[in-house]
Coordinates of C-alpha atoms in Angstrom, one line a residue:
X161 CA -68.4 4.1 16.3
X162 CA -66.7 3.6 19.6
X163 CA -65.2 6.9 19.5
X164 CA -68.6 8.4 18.2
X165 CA -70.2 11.7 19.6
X166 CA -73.5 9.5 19.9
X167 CA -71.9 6.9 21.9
X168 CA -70.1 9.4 24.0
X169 CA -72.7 11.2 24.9
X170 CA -74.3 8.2 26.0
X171 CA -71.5 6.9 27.8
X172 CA -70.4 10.3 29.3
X173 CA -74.2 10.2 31.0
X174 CA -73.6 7.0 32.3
X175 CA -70.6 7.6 33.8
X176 CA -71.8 11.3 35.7
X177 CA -74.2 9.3 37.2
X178 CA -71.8 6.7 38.4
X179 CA -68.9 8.5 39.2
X180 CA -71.4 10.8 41.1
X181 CA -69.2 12.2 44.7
X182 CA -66.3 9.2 44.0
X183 CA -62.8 10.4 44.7
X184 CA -59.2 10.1 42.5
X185 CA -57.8 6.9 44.1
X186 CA -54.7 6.1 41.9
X187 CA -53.3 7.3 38.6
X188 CA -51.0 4.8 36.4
X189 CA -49.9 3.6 33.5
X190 CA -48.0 0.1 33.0
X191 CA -47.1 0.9 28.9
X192 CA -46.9 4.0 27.1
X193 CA -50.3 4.0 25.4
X194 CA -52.3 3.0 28.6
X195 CA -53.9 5.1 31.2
X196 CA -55.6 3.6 34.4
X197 CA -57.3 6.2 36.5
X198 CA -59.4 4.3 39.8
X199 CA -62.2 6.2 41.3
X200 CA -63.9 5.0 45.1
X201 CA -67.7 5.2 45.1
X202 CA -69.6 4.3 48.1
X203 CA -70.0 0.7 46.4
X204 CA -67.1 -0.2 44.9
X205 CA -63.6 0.6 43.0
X206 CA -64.5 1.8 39.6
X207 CA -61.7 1.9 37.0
X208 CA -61.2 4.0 33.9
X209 CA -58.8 2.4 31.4
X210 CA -57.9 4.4 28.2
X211 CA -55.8 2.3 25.7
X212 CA -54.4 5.0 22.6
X213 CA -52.3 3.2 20.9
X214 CA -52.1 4.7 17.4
X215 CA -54.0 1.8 15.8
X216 CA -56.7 1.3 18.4
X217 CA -58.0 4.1 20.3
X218 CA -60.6 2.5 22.6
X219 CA -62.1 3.2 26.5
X220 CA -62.8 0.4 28.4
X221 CA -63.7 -0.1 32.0
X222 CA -62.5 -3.3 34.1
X223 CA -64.4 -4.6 37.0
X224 CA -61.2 -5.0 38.6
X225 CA -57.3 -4.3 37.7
X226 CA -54.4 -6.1 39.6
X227 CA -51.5 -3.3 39.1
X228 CA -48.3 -4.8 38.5
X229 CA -45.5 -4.7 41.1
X230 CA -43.2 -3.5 38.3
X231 CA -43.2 -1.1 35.5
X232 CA -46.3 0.9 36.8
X233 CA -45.9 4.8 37.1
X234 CA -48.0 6.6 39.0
X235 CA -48.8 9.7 36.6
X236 CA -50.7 13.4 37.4
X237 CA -50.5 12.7 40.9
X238 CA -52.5 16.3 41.3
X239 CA -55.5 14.3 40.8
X240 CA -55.4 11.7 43.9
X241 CA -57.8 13.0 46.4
X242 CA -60.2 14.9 43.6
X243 CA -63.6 14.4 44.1
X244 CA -65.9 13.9 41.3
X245 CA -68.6 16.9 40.8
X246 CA -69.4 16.1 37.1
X247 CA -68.7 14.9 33.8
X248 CA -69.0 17.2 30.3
X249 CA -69.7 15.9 27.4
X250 CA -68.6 18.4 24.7
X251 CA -71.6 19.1 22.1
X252 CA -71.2 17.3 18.8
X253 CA -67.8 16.6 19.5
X254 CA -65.4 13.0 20.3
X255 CA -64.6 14.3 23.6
X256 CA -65.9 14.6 27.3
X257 CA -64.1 15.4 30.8
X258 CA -64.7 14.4 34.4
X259 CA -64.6 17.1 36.6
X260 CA -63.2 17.1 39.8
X261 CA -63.0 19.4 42.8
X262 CA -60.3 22.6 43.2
X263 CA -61.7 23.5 39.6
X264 CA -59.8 20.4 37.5
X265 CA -61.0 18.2 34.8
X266 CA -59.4 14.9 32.5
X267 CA -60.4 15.3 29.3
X268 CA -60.9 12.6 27.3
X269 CA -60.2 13.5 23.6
X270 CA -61.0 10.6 21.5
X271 CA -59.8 11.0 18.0
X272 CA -58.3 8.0 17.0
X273 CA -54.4 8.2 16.0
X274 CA -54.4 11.4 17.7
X275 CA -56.7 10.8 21.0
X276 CA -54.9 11.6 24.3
X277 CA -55.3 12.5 28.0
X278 CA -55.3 16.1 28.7
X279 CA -55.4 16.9 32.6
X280 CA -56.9 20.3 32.8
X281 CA -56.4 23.5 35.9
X282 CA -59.0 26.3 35.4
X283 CA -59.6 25.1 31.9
X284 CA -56.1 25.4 30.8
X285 CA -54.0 22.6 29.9
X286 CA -52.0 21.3 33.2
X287 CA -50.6 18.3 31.5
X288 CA -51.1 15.5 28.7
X289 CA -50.7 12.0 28.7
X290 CA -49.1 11.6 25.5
X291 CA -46.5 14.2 25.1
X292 CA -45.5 14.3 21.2
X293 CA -49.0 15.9 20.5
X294 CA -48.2 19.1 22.0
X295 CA -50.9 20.9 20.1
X296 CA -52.8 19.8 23.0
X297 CA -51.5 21.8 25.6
X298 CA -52.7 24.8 23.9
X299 CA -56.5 23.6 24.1
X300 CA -59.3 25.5 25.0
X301 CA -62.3 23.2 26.2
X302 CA -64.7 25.7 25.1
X303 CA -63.5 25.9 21.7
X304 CA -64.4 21.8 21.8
X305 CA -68.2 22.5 21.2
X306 CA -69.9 22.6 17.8
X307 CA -72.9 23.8 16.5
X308 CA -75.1 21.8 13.8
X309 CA -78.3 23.2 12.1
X310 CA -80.9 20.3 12.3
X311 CA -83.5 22.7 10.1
X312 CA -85.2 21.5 7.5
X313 CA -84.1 24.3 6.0
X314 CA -81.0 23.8 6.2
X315 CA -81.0 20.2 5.0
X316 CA -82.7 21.5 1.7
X317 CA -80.1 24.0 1.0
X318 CA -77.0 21.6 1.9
X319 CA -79.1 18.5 0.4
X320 CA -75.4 17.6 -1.9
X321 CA -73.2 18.4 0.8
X322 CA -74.9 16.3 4.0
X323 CA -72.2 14.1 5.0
X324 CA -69.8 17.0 5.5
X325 CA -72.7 18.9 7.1
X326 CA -73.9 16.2 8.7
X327 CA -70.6 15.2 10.0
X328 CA -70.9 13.4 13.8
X329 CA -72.6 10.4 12.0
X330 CA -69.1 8.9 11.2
X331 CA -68.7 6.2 8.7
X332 CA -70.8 3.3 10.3
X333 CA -74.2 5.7 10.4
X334 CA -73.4 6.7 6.6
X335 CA -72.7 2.8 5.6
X336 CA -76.4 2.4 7.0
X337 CA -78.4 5.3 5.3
X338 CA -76.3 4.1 2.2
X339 CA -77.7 0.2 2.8
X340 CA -80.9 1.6 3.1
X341 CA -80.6 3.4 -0.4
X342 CA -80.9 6.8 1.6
X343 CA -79.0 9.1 -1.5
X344 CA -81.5 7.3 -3.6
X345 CA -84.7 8.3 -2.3
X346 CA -86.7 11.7 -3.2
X347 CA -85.9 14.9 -0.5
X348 CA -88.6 14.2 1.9
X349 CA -88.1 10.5 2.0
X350 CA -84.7 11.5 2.8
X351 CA -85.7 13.9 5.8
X352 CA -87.8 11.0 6.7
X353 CA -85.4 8.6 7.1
X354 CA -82.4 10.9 8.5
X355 CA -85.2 12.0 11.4
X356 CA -85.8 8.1 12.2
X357 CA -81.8 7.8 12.4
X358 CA -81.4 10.7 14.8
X359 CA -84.5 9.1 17.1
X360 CA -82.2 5.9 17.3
X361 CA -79.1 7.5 18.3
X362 CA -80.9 9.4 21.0
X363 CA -82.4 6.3 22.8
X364 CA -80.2 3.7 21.1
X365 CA -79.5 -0.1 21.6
X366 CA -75.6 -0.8 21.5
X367 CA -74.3 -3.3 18.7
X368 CA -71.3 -5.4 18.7
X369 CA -71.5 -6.1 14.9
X370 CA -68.8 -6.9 12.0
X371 CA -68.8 -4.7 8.9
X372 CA -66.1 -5.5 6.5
X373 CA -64.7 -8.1 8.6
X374 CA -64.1 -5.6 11.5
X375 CA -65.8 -5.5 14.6
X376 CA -67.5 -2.5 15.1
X377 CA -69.6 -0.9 18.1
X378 CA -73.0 0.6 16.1
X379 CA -75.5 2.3 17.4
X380 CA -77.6 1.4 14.5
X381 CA -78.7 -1.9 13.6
X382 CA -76.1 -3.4 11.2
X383 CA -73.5 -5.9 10.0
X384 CA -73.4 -8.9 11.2
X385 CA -74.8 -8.6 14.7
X386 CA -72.7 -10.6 17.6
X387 CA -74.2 -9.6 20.9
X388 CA -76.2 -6.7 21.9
X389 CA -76.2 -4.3 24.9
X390 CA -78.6 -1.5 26.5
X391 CA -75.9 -0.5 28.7
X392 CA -73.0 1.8 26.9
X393 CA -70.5 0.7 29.8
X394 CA -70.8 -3.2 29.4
X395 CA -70.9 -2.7 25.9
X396 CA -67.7 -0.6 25.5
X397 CA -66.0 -3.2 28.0
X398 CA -66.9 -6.3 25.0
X399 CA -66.3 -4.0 22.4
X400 CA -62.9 -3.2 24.0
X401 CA -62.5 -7.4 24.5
X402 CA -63.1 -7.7 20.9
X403 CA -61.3 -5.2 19.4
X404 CA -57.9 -6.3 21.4
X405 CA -59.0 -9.6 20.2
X406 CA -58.7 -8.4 16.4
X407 CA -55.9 -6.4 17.2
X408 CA -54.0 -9.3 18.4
X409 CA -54.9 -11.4 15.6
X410 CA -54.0 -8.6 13.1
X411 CA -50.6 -8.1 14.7
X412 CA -49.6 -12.0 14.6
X413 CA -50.6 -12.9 11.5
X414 CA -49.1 -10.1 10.1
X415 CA -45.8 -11.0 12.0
X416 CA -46.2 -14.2 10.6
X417 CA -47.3 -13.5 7.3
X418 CA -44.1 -11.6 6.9
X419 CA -41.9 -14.0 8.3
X420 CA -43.0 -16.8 5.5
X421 CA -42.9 -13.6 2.6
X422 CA -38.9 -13.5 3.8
X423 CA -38.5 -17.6 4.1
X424 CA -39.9 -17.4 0.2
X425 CA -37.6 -14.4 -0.4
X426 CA -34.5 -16.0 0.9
X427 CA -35.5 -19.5 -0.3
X428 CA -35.6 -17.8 -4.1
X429 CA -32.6 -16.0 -3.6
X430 CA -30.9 -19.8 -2.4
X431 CA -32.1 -21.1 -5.9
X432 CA -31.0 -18.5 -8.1
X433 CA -27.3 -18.5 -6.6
X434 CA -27.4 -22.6 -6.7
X435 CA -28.9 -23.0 -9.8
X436 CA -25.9 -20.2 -11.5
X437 CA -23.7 -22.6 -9.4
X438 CA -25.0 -25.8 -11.2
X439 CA -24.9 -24.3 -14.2
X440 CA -20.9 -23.1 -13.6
X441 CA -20.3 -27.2 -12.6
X442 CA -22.2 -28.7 -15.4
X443 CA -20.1 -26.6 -17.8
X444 CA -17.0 -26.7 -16.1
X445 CA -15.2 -30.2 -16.5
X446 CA -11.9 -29.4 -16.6
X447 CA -10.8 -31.9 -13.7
X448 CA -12.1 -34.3 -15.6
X449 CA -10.3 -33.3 -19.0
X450 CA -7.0 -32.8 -17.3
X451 CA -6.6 -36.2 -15.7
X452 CA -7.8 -38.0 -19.1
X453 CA -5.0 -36.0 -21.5
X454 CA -2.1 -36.6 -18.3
X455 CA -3.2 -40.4 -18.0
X456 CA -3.3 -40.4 -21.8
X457 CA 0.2 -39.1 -22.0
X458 CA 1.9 -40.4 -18.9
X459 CA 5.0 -41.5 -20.6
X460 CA 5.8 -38.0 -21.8
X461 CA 5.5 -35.7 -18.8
X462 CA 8.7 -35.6 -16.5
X463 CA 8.6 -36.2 -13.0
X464 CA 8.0 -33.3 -10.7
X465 CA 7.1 -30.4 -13.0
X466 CA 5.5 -27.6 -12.4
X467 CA 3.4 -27.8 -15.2
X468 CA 2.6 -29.4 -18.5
X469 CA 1.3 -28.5 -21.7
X470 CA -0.3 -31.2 -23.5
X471 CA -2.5 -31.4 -27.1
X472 CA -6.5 -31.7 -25.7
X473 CA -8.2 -34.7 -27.9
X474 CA -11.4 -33.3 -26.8
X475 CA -10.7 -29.6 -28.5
X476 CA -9.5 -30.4 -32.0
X477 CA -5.5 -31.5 -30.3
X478 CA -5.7 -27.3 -29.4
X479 CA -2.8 -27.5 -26.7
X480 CA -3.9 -26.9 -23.0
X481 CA -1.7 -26.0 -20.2
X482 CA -2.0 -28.1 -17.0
X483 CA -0.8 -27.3 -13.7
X484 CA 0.9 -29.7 -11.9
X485 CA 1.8 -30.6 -7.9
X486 CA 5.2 -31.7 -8.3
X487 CA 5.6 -33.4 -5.6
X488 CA 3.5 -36.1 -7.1
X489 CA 3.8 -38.4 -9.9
X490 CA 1.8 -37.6 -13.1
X491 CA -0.1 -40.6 -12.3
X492 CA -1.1 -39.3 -8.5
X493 CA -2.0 -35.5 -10.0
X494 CA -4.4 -37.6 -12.4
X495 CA -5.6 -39.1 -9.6
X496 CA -6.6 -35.9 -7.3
X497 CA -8.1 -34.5 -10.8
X498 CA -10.2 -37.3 -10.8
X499 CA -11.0 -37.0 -7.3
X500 CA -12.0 -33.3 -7.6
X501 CA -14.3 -34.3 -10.6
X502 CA -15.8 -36.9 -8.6
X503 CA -16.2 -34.1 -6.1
X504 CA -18.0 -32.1 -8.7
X505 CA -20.2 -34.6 -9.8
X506 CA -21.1 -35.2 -6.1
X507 CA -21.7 -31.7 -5.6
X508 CA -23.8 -31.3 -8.8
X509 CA -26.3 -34.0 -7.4
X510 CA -26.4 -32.3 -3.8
X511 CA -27.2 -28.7 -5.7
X512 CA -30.0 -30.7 -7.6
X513 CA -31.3 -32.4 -4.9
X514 CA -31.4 -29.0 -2.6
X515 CA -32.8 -26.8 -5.8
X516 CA -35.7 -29.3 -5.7
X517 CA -36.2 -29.6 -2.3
X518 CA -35.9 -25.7 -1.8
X519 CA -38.6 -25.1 -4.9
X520 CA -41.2 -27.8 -2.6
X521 CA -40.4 -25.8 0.9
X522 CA -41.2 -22.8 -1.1
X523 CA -44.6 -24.5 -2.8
X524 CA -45.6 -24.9 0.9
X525 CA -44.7 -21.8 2.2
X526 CA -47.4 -20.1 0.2
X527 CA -49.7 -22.5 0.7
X528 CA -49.1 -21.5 4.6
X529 CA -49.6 -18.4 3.3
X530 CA -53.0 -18.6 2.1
X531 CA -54.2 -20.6 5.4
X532 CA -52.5 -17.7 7.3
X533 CA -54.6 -15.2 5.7
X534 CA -57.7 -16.6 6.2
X535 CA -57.4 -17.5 10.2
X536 CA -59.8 -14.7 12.2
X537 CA -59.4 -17.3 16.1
X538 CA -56.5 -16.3 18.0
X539 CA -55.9 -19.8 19.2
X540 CA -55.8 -21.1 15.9
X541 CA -53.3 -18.6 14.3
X542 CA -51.1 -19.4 17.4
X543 CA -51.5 -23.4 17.3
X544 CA -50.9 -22.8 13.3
X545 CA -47.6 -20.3 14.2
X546 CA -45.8 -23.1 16.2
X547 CA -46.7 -26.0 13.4
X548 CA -45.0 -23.4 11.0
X549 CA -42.0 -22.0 13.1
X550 CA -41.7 -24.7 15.1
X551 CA -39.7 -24.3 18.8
X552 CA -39.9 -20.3 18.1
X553 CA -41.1 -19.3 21.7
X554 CA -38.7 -22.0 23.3
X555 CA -35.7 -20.3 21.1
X556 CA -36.9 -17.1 22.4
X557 CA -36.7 -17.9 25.6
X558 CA -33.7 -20.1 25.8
X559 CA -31.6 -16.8 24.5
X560 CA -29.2 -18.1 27.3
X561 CA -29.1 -22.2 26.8
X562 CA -25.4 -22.7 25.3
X563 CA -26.5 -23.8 21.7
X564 CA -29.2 -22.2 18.5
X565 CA -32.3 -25.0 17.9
X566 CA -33.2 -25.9 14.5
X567 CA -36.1 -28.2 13.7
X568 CA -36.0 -30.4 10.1
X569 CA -38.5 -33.3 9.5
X570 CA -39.7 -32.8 13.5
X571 CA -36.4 -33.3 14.7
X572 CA -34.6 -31.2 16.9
X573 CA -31.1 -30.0 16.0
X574 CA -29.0 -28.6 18.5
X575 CA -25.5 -26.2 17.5
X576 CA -22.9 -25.1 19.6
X577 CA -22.0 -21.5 20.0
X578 CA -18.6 -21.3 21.1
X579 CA -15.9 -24.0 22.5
X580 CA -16.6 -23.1 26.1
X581 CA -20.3 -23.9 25.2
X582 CA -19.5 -26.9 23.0
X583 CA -18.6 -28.7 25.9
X584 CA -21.7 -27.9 28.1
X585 CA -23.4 -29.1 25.2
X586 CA -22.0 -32.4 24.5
X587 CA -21.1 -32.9 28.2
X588 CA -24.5 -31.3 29.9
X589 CA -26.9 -31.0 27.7
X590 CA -26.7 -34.7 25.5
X591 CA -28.1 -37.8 25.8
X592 CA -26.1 -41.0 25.0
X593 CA -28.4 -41.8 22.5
X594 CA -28.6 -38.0 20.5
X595 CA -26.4 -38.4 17.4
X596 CA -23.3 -36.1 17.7
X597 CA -21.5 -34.3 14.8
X598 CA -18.4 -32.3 14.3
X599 CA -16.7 -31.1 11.1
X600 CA -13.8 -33.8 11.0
X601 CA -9.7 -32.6 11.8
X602 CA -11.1 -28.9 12.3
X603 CA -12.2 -26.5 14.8
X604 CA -16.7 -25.8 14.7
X605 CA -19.3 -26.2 16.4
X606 CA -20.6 -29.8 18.1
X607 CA -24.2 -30.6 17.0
X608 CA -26.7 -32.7 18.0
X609 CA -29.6 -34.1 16.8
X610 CA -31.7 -35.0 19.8
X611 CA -32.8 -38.8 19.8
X612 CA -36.9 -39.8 19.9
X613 CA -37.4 -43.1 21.6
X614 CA -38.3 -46.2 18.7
X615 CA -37.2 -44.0 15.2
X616 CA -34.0 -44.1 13.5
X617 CA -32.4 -40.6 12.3
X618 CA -33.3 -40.4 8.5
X619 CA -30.9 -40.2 6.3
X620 CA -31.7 -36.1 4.7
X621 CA -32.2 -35.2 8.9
X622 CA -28.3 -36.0 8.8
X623 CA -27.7 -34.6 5.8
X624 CA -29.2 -31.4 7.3
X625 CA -27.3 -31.3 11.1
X626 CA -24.1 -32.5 9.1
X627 CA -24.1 -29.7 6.5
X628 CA -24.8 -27.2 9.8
X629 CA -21.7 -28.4 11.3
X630 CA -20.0 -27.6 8.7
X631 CA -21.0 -24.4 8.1
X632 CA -19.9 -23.9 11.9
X633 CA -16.3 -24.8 11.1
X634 CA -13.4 -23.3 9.7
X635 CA -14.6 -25.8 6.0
X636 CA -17.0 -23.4 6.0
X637 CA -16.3 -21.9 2.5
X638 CA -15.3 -24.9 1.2
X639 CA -17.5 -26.6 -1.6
X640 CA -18.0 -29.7 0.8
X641 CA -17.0 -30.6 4.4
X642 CA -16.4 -33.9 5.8
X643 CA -18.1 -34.6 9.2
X644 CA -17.7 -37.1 11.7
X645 CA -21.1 -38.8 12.7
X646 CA -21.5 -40.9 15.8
X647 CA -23.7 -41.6 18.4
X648 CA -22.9 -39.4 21.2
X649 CA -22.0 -42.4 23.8
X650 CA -18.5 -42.7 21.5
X651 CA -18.1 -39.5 22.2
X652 CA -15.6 -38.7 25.4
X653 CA -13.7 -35.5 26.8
X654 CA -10.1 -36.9 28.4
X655 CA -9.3 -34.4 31.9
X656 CA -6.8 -31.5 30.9
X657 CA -7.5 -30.9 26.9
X658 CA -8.6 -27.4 26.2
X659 CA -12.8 -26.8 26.0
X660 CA -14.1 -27.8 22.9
X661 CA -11.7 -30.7 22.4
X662 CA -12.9 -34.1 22.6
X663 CA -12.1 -37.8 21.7
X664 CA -14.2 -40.3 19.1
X665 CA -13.9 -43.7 20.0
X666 CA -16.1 -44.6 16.5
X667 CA -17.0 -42.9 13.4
X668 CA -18.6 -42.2 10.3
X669 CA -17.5 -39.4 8.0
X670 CA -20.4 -38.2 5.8
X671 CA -19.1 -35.2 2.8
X672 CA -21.4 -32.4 2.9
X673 CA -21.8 -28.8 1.5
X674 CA -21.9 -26.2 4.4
X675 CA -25.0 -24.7 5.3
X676 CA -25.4 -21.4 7.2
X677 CA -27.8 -21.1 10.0
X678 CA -30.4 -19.2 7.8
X679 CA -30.6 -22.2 5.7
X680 CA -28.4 -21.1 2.9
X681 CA -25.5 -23.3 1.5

C-alpha cells in the first residue's frame, strides 16, 4: 500500500508543506533504478530518493545521503536552481508531481513494475528517468486524474462489481473488508462498513505490518502489526528500511537456494554416470580371465606374439583371442593383466566409496535446503551462506591470487592455475608445514592443502586434494592417477629449471581417480 492513492495523497501533503520555497540542489543517480533529487529549505537538506527497480518500487526519504565519488551522474540538470511552488497530487490516482518555478514539474508515477520519473516543461514530457517505457513521454498530466462516484446510488447499482468500481483501495484495503466478512454482510451493513473504511484512510494511522509473510505499509489496521507511525514521511523511510531488508533476504536466499538445487543436480548426474561405470567394471573381468587362461597355458604360447588364441575354461573351452605385448614374456603380460584387474578392483571400491559419499552430500544438501527456506534474518541467511559455501566471498575476491580454493572436511585446498603460477604457489604462497601434491612423472597443477596447527591431514582430505591434482594433469582421463604426497618442506626449486619444475627430496605416491574442479570424477 506504499504506492497507494491514500498514502500518496497523504504523503504528497506532507511533502508541499515541507518542500514549501526549497530550491533543486543536485540531481543523481548512483545505479540505474535509483533517483536522488536534494532540495535546501531554510532548515536543512531534504532528500528525495526514488528506488524502481522492477521488483520493488518504493519512495523513501534519507536524513542524509553521502554521494559517492564514483559512479554518480548528475541527471536533468534543468532542474538545479528550481524553486519549489507546490506539489500535485493527481485525484485517485498512484501519482503526484512537485512543481517548481519556470512552469516545471517531476512527476512521480508510482505503478510498480512500471513506475518512473517523468520531468515535465509546460506539462509536456521534457524527459524520463527510465527510458525503455517510452509511453511516458507522451503523458498528459491532466489525463492522470480519475473520477469515482462515492453515491449511495451508485454503490447499489454496482453492489457485484465494487472492487473494480471501487478500485484505489488496492489489495491490502480489500484483504481487510474481506477479514471483516464485508461481502458477507446485508447492503447497508456493507455501506456501513465501506463509510468507516473511507473515514480511516482520510485521517489514517500508518502501519508497518506483515500479511502473507510480506511486509506491508497499511493504512488500515492489519496483519501482524510491527511498529506504527502518524507521520507518512517516517513511516515510508521504515517501510523503505524493511522492504530492502526483505528484498535482500529474497534475493540471497534465492541465490542460494539455487546454488544447492544445481550441487543436488550435478551431484545426481555424478551418480548416475559412476554407478553405469560400476556397473561396466563389475561385469567386465576380462583382465582377470586373460591372465588366468595365459598362466594356465604358459607352456604353449610362443615368445613374443602378437597375439594368442586360447580355449576359455570359464566359457564352456569357447576359444578367446588375447592380445599380447610382445615384447614381454607370457608370464609378464599375465602379470600387467593382473595388475589392470587389480586396478579395476581398486577402482570399483573408489566408485563405491564416492557413490555413497555423493548420495550423503546430497541427503544434506536438502536438508540445507529446507533450513534455507525457512530463514526471514538477513544475518542469519548470510552466517548460514558461508557454513554452506564456505570461503565463497574470499574466492570472489581473490579472482587474482595465483591458485582456485576448495574447502573439504574444513580444510583448505589450494590448486595451481598455470606453471608460472605453480611456482608462486609452492614458493610464495606455502608453508613448510601445508602438505604439497603433484600428479607424479607429469605436467599439472601443484596443490596444497593448507596445514592447521595440532591436526593431522585425514586420510579422505587427501584423497580429495590428490584426486584434484590429478585431474589438473595431463592423467587426467585416465581411470587413476598416481600422485606424489609430501610435506611441502621436501619440496625444493633448483636455480635455472623452467617455472613449474621442482625437485622432491621424499615421497609418497597415493593412486587416485581424477577429479574435476566441479567435483566430478
Amino acid at each position: 500500500m506504499h504506492n497507494n492513492f491514500y498514502f500518496l495523497r497523504q504523503l504528497s501533503a506532507t511533502l508541499g508543506s515541507t518542500l514549501k520555497s526549497a530550491v533543486v540542489s543536485e540531481c543523481f543517480s548512483q545505479s540505474k533504478d535509483e533517483l536522488i533529487i536534494r532540495f535546501e529549505t531554510d532548515h536543512r537538506s531534504f532528500f528525495v530518493k526514488a528506488s524502481l527497480q522492477p521488483g520493488l518500487s518504493c519512495l523513501s526519504f534519507p536524513d542524509s545521503f553521502q554521494r559517492a565519488r564514483k559512479n554518480s551522474v548528475d541527471l536533468f540538470p534543468e532542474l538545479v536552481g528550481q524553486t519549489v511552488s507546490g506539489v500535485r497530487q493527481f485525484n485517485n490516482e498512484r501519482s503526484f508531481s512537485i512543481r517548481l518555478s519556470d512552469d516545471r514539474e517531476v512527476l512521480f508515477k508510482m505503478h510498480g513494475s512500471r513506475s518512473n520519473i517523468v520531468v515535465l516543461h509546460h506539462a509536456t514530457p521534457a524527459g524520463i528517468f527510465r527510458k525503455n517505457l517510452t509511453a511516458d513521454l507522451e503523458l498528459k498530466p491532466d489525463d492522470l486524474d480519475r473520477q469515482i462516484d462515492w453515491s449511495y446510488d451508485h454503490f447499489r447499482q454496482h453492489i457485484h462489481e465494487l472492487r473494480s468500481v471501487y478500485f484505489t483501495f488496492g489489495k491490502v484495503v480489500w484483504k481487510y473488508l474481506e477479514g471483516q466478512d464485508f461481502f458477507l454482510k446485508p447492503e447497508a451493513g456493507q455501506w456501513e462498513t465501506l463509510q468507516s473504511v473511507l473515514r480511516e484512510l482520510d485521517a489514517p494511522r500508518y502501519y508497518i505490518s506483515v500479511i502473507g509473510g510480506k511486509p506491508v505499509l497499511s493504512l488500515v489496521k492489519t496483519g501482524l502489526i510491527h511498529k506504527t507511525f502518524g507521520n507518512p514521511v517516517e513511516a515510508a523511510n521504515e517501510f523503505y528500511y524493511t522492504i530492502t531488508q526483505d528484498y535482500a533476504v529474497e534475493k540471497e536466499k534465492t541465490q542460494l537456494l539455487h546454488s544447492l538445487r544445481s550441487k543436488i543436480a550435478a551431484g545426481r548426474h555424478y551418480c548416475e554416470k559412476n554407478s553405469a561405470r560400476l556397473s561396466q567394471l563389475r561385469n567386465d573381468q576380462h583382465y582377470r580371465v586373460w591372465a588366468d587362461l595365459i598362466m594356465a597355458n604358459l607352456h604353449s604360447i610362443p615368445e613374443h606374439a602378437d597375439n594368442v588364441l586360447l580355449d576359455n575354461f570359464y566359457s564352456g573351452n569357447a576359444p578367446m583371442e588375447i592380445k599380447l605385448k610382445r615384447d614381454l614374456s607370457p608370464q609378464k603380460n599375465a602379470e600387467m593383466f593382473y595388475k589392470k584387474a587389480k586396478n579395476q578392483h581398486i577402482e570399483i571400491e573408489k566408485l563405491e566409496t564416492s557413490i555413497r559419499q555423493k548420495e550423503d552430500e546430497i541427503r544434506l544438501l536438502k536438508e540445507k535446503i529446507g533450513q534455507a527456506e525457512s530463514m526471514t534474518d538477513l544475518k542469519s541467511l548470510r552466517n548460514f551462506t558461508e557454513v554452506v559455501n564456505p570461503g565463497e566471498e574470499k574466492r570472489k575476491a581473490g579472482a587474482a591470487l595465483p591458485y582456485r580454493e576448495f574447502v573439504f572436511r574444513d580444510f583448505r585446498i589450494w590448486v595451481g592455475k598455470s606453471a608460472q603460477q605453480n611456482d608462486l604457489l609452492t614458493l610464495k604462497y606455502s608453508h613448510k608445514d601445508d602438505l604439497w601434491l603433484h600428479a607424479k612423472d607429469v605436467a599439472g597443477s601443484h596443490v596444497l592443502i593448507k596445514h592447521q596447527p595440532g591436526k593431522n591431514f585425514p586420510r579422505d582430505v587427501v584423497e580429495y586434494a590428490a584426486s584434484l591434482a590429478a585431474a589438473g594433469s595431463k592423467r587426467k582421463n585416465e581411470a587413476l592417477c598416481p600422485v606424489v604426497v609430501t610435506p611441502k618442506k621436501f619440496v625444493r626449486k633448483r636455480k635455472g629449471d623452467p617455472p613449474g619444475t621442482v625437485v622432491v627430496e621424499r615421497e609418497d605416491v597415493l593412486l587416485v581417480a581424477p577429479r574435476r574442479e566441479d567435483g566430478h570424477s
